[in-house]
GROMACS .gro file of C-alpha atoms in nm:
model
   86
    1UNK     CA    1   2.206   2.247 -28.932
    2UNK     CA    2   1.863   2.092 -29.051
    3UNK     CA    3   1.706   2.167 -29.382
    4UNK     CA    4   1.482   2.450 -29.268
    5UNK     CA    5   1.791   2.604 -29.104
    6UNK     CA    6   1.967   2.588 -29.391
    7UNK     CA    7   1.638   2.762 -29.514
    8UNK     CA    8   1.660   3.079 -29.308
    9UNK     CA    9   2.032   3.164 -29.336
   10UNK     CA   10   1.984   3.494 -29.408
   11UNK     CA   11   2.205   3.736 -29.645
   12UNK     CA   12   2.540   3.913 -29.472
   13UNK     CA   13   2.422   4.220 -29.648
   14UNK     CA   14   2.149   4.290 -29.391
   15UNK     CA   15   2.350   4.168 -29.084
   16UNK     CA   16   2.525   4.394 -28.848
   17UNK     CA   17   2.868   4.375 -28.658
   18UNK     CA   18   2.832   4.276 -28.310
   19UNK     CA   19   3.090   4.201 -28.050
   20UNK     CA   20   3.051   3.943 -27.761
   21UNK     CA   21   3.148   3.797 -27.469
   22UNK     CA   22   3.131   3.404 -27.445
   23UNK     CA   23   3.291   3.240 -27.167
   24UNK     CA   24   3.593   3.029 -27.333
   25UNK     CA   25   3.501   2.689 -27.199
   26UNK     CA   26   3.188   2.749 -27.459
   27UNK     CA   27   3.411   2.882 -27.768
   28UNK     CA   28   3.666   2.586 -27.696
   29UNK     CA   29   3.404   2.303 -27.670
   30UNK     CA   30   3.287   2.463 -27.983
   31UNK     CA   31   3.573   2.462 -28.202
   32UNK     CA   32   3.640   2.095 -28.079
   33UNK     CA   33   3.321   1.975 -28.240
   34UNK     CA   34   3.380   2.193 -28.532
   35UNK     CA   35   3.080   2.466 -28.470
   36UNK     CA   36   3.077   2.732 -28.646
   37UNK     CA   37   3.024   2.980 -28.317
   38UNK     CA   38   2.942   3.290 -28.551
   39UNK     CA   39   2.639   3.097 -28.676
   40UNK     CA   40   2.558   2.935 -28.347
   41UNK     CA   41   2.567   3.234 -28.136
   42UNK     CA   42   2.305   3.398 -28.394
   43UNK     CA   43   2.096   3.068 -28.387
   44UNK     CA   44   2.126   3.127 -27.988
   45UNK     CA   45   1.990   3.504 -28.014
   46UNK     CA   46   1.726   3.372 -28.237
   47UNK     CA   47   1.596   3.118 -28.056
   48UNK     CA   48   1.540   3.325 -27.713
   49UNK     CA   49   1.413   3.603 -27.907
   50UNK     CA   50   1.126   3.334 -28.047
   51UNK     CA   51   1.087   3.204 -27.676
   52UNK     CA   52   1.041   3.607 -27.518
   53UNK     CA   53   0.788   3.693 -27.792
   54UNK     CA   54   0.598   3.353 -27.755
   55UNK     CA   55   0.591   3.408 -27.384
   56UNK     CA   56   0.453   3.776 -27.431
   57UNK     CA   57   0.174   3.658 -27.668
   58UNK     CA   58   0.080   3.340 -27.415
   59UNK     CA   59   0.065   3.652 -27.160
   60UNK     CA   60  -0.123   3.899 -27.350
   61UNK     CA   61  -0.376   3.617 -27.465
   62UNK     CA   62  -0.373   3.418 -27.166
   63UNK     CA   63  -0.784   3.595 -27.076
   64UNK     CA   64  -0.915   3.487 -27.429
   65UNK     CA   65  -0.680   3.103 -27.395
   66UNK     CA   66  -0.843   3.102 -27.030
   67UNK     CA   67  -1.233   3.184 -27.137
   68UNK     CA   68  -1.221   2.929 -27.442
   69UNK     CA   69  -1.082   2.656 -27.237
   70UNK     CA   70  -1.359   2.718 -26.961
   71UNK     CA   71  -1.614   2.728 -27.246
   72UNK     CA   72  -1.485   2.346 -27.392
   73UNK     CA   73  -1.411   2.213 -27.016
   74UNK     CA   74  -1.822   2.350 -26.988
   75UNK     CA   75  -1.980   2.309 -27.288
   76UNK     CA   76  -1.746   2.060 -27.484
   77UNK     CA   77  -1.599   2.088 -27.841
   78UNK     CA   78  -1.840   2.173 -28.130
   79UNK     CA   79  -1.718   1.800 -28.270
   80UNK     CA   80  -1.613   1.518 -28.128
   81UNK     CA   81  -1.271   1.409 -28.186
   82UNK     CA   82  -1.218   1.105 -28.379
   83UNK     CA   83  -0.993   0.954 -28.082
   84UNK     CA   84  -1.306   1.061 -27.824
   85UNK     CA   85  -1.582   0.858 -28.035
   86UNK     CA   86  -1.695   0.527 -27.903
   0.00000   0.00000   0.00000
């Protein structure tokens, strides 16, 4: 666990009980390298809830991503980037 991980542990107090299924291969490996599997399951259900929601807001702003890119492919950027500039 990385710094800002250690960051967003959040308080039990506002966690729920949840039981689940994880195929045992998973839990052994696990415990072998001394995972905490609570911890890393939640990490798990946090990460693909950040990677559905990013995918929804690519999908819902994919018209406005689509009309600025035509507009810099068209018109170019306001500035030029430093790395651009003879």
């Amino acid at each position: 666990m990385n710094n800002i991980e250690k960051e967003q542990v959040y308080d039990s107090s506002k966690r729920n009980p949840l039981s689940l299924m994880i195929r045992s291969e998973f839990i052994s490996e696990a415990r072998s390298l001394r995972l905490n599997t609570l911890s890393a399951a939640e990490v798990g259900v946090e990460l693909e809830v950040k990677k559905v929601k990013e995918a929804a807001w690519l999908s819902e702003n994919k018209p406005a991503i689509d009309v600025y890119n035509k507009r810099i492919n068209q018109s170019g950027t306001f500035l030029k980037p430093i790395w651009l500039a003879d």
